[in-house]
C-alpha cells in the first residue's frame, strides 16, 4: 500500500485537540501503543532508510516494513503491514536468528479520527505531541492539510 503522510508538532495535546474540535473532527479514546524498531548489526535497514517495526496495540501484534521516503516534508512511501498471531516478544525472538534485533523502543498514546478520506492520528510521546495526517493519495493529503489550516512547509 502507498502511504502518504505528514506530521505536525504541537505544544501539547490540548492545542491539537482544540484545532481538531474546531474542525468537527471526533477522536477515538486513547490507545496505548508499544513499538520496537528492528535492524541488523550493520544497521543496513536504517542506512537504507527502511523501517522494520513491531507494534503492540489493543491486544494485536502488527509487523510493518516501510520503504524509503520518496519526497520531503510530505512522506510518500510503500508500507507493508500485517497482523500476526504471536506476541511481540515471540516475533522479536523469531527474527533474532535471522540477525535482527531491537535497536529502539518507544511508546505512545494515540487517538484517531477522520477528515474526508484522511486518517488523523494524535500521538503523545514522552518527547512531544504530534498530529499525523495519512491519506490514500498526495492530493487527498494536501486537501486534509489545508482543511485543518496547516502547511507542510512549516
mmCIF file of C-alpha atoms in Angstrom:
data_model
loop_
_atom_site.group_PDB
_atom_site.id
_atom_site.type_symbol
_atom_site.label_atom_id
_atom_site.label_comp_id
_atom_site.label_asym_id
_atom_site.label_seq_id
_atom_site.Cartn_x
_atom_site.Cartn_y
_atom_site.Cartn_z
ATOM 1 C CA UNK A 1 0.000 0.000 0.000
ATOM 2 C CA UNK A 2 1.170 3.534 -0.701
ATOM 3 C CA UNK A 3 1.490 5.600 2.466
ATOM 4 C CA UNK A 4 1.106 9.374 2.132
ATOM 5 C CA UNK A 5 1.586 11.224 5.394
ATOM 6 C CA UNK A 6 2.724 14.413 7.026
ATOM 7 C CA UNK A 7 3.345 15.173 10.713
ATOM 8 C CA UNK A 8 2.979 18.386 12.673
ATOM 9 C CA UNK A 9 4.333 19.100 16.153
ATOM 10 C CA UNK A 10 2.169 20.762 18.817
ATOM 11 C CA UNK A 11 2.890 22.314 22.201
ATOM 12 C CA UNK A 12 0.708 19.691 23.872
ATOM 13 C CA UNK A 13 -2.350 17.518 23.305
ATOM 14 C CA UNK A 14 -4.773 20.299 24.266
ATOM 15 C CA UNK A 15 -3.560 22.531 21.453
ATOM 16 C CA UNK A 16 -4.046 19.792 18.839
ATOM 17 C CA UNK A 17 -7.401 18.701 20.301
ATOM 18 C CA UNK A 18 -8.642 22.303 20.145
ATOM 19 C CA UNK A 19 -7.750 22.533 16.448
ATOM 20 C CA UNK A 20 -9.440 19.218 15.626
ATOM 21 C CA UNK A 21 -12.529 20.087 17.675
ATOM 22 C CA UNK A 22 -12.838 23.399 15.790
ATOM 23 C CA UNK A 23 -12.935 21.396 12.538
ATOM 24 C CA UNK A 24 -15.566 18.979 13.939
ATOM 25 C CA UNK A 25 -13.148 16.016 13.992
ATOM 26 C CA UNK A 26 -14.143 13.364 16.530
ATOM 27 C CA UNK A 27 -11.268 11.492 18.119
ATOM 28 C CA UNK A 28 -11.293 7.941 19.462
ATOM 29 C CA UNK A 29 -10.479 7.098 23.049
ATOM 30 C CA UNK A 30 -6.714 6.975 23.685
ATOM 31 C CA UNK A 31 -4.989 3.668 22.921
ATOM 32 C CA UNK A 32 -1.501 2.788 24.125
ATOM 33 C CA UNK A 33 0.990 1.565 21.528
ATOM 34 C CA UNK A 34 4.284 -0.166 22.240
ATOM 35 C CA UNK A 35 6.745 -0.077 19.356
ATOM 36 C CA UNK A 36 10.022 -1.865 18.659
ATOM 37 C CA UNK A 37 12.273 -0.915 15.737
ATOM 38 C CA UNK A 38 14.440 -3.758 14.452
ATOM 39 C CA UNK A 39 17.623 -3.731 12.413
ATOM 40 C CA UNK A 40 20.646 -5.944 11.870
ATOM 41 C CA UNK A 41 24.100 -5.424 13.384
ATOM 42 C CA UNK A 42 25.416 -3.344 10.499
ATOM 43 C CA UNK A 43 22.268 -1.147 10.607
ATOM 44 C CA UNK A 44 21.694 -1.685 6.886
ATOM 45 C CA UNK A 45 17.952 -1.040 7.184
ATOM 46 C CA UNK A 46 18.480 2.358 8.837
ATOM 47 C CA UNK A 47 21.230 3.206 6.364
ATOM 48 C CA UNK A 48 18.857 2.267 3.525
ATOM 49 C CA UNK A 49 16.079 4.328 5.184
ATOM 50 C CA UNK A 50 13.911 1.228 5.620
ATOM 51 C CA UNK A 51 11.808 0.868 8.762
ATOM 52 C CA UNK A 52 11.088 -2.569 10.269
ATOM 53 C CA UNK A 53 8.689 -2.227 13.215
ATOM 54 C CA UNK A 54 6.749 -4.470 15.581
ATOM 55 C CA UNK A 55 3.809 -2.707 17.236
ATOM 56 C CA UNK A 56 1.521 -3.903 20.003
ATOM 57 C CA UNK A 57 -1.829 -2.173 20.483
ATOM 58 C CA UNK A 58 -5.316 -3.215 21.590
ATOM 59 C CA UNK A 59 -4.228 -6.835 22.001
ATOM 60 C CA UNK A 60 -2.844 -7.050 18.443
ATOM 61 C CA UNK A 61 0.713 -7.505 17.210
ATOM 62 C CA UNK A 62 1.390 -5.676 13.944
ATOM 63 C CA UNK A 63 4.520 -6.099 11.834
ATOM 64 C CA UNK A 64 5.370 -3.244 9.456
ATOM 65 C CA UNK A 65 8.009 -2.574 6.812
ATOM 66 C CA UNK A 66 8.265 0.897 5.290
ATOM 67 C CA UNK A 67 10.368 1.647 2.225
ATOM 68 C CA UNK A 68 12.449 4.835 1.853
ATOM 69 C CA UNK A 69 10.550 8.124 1.633
ATOM 70 C CA UNK A 70 10.130 9.362 -1.942
ATOM 71 C CA UNK A 71 9.694 13.052 -1.117
ATOM 72 C CA UNK A 72 10.418 15.671 1.556
ATOM 73 C CA UNK A 73 8.006 17.058 4.165
ATOM 74 C CA UNK A 74 5.103 15.063 2.751
ATOM 75 C CA UNK A 75 6.234 11.452 3.214
ATOM 76 C CA UNK A 76 5.262 9.166 0.349
ATOM 77 C CA UNK A 77 6.422 5.564 0.517
ATOM 78 C CA UNK A 78 5.325 1.958 0.367
ATOM 79 C CA UNK A 79 4.103 0.418 3.601
ATOM 80 C CA UNK A 80 3.627 -3.306 4.059
ATOM 81 C CA UNK A 81 1.758 -4.209 7.246
ATOM 82 C CA UNK A 82 0.216 -7.346 8.679
ATOM 83 C CA UNK A 83 -1.330 -8.520 11.941
ATOM 84 C CA UNK A 84 0.438 -11.592 13.300
ATOM 85 C CA UNK A 85 -0.868 -14.234 15.695
ATOM 86 C CA UNK A 86 2.041 -14.267 18.144
ATOM 87 C CA UNK A 87 3.128 -11.834 20.848
ATOM 88 C CA UNK A 88 5.591 -9.009 20.094
ATOM 89 C CA UNK A 89 8.259 -10.783 22.174
ATOM 90 C CA UNK A 90 7.803 -14.028 20.263
ATOM 91 C CA UNK A 91 8.060 -12.159 16.975
ATOM 92 C CA UNK A 92 11.255 -10.405 18.106
ATOM 93 C CA UNK A 93 12.754 -13.782 19.112
ATOM 94 C CA UNK A 94 11.743 -15.213 15.737
ATOM 95 C CA UNK A 95 13.832 -12.605 13.916
ATOM 96 C CA UNK A 96 16.918 -12.871 16.195
ATOM 97 C CA UNK A 97 18.372 -15.951 14.413
ATOM 98 C CA UNK A 98 17.999 -14.031 11.141
ATOM 99 C CA UNK A 99 20.239 -11.276 12.508
ATOM 100 C CA UNK A 100 17.602 -8.732 13.507
ATOM 101 C CA UNK A 101 17.469 -7.184 16.965
ATOM 102 C CA UNK A 102 15.589 -4.357 18.646
ATOM 103 C CA UNK A 103 17.524 -1.115 18.276
ATOM 104 C CA UNK A 104 14.899 1.228 19.749
ATOM 105 C CA UNK A 105 11.685 1.054 21.744
ATOM 106 C CA UNK A 106 9.097 3.737 22.296
ATOM 107 C CA UNK A 107 5.510 4.001 23.442
ATOM 108 C CA UNK A 108 2.778 6.462 22.684
ATOM 109 C CA UNK A 109 -0.825 7.214 23.350
ATOM 110 C CA UNK A 110 -2.788 7.524 20.108
ATOM 111 C CA UNK A 111 -6.227 8.911 19.327
ATOM 112 C CA UNK A 112 -7.574 8.687 15.787
ATOM 113 C CA UNK A 113 -10.190 10.490 13.733
ATOM 114 C CA UNK A 114 -11.286 11.034 10.132
ATOM 115 C CA UNK A 115 -11.403 14.110 7.919
ATOM 116 C CA UNK A 116 -12.720 13.209 4.474
ATOM 117 C CA UNK A 117 -10.704 10.189 3.371
ATOM 118 C CA UNK A 118 -7.745 11.127 5.582
ATOM 119 C CA UNK A 119 -6.972 9.456 8.896
ATOM 120 C CA UNK A 120 -5.783 11.762 11.661
ATOM 121 C CA UNK A 121 -3.614 10.361 14.446
ATOM 122 C CA UNK A 122 -2.944 12.442 17.544
ATOM 123 C CA UNK A 123 0.170 10.937 19.126
ATOM 124 C CA UNK A 124 1.502 11.815 22.567
ATOM 125 C CA UNK A 125 5.043 10.577 23.235
ATOM 126 C CA UNK A 126 7.490 11.349 26.046
ATOM 127 C CA UNK A 127 9.251 13.901 23.826
ATOM 128 C CA UNK A 128 6.275 15.656 22.233
ATOM 129 C CA UNK A 129 2.792 15.774 20.751
ATOM 130 C CA UNK A 130 2.288 15.189 17.032
ATOM 131 C CA UNK A 131 -0.606 15.152 14.603
ATOM 132 C CA UNK A 132 -0.083 12.682 11.768
ATOM 133 C CA UNK A 133 -2.299 13.024 8.722
ATOM 134 C CA UNK A 134 -2.439 9.940 6.486
ATOM 135 C CA UNK A 135 -4.330 9.781 3.196
ATOM 136 C CA UNK A 136 -4.594 7.435 0.194
ATOM 137 C CA UNK A 137 -3.009 9.946 -2.216
ATOM 138 C CA UNK A 138 -0.903 13.128 -2.170
ATOM 139 C CA UNK A 139 -3.941 15.110 -3.364
ATOM 140 C CA UNK A 140 -6.114 13.827 -0.506
ATOM 141 C CA UNK A 141 -3.330 14.553 1.951
ATOM 142 C CA UNK A 142 -2.987 18.107 0.654
ATOM 143 C CA UNK A 143 -6.766 18.619 0.885
ATOM 144 C CA UNK A 144 -6.925 17.430 4.524
ATOM 145 C CA UNK A 145 -3.906 19.504 5.498
ATOM 146 C CA UNK A 146 -5.448 22.644 4.003
ATOM 147 C CA UNK A 147 -8.830 21.914 5.641
ATOM 148 C CA UNK A 148 -7.042 21.963 9.008
ATOM 149 C CA UNK A 149 -5.250 25.217 8.142
ATOM 150 C CA UNK A 150 -1.846 23.549 8.358
ATOM 151 C CA UNK A 151 1.082 23.991 5.992
ATOM 152 C CA UNK A 152 3.522 21.113 5.342
ATOM 153 C CA UNK A 153 6.270 23.703 4.817
ATOM 154 C CA UNK A 154 6.048 24.769 8.498
#
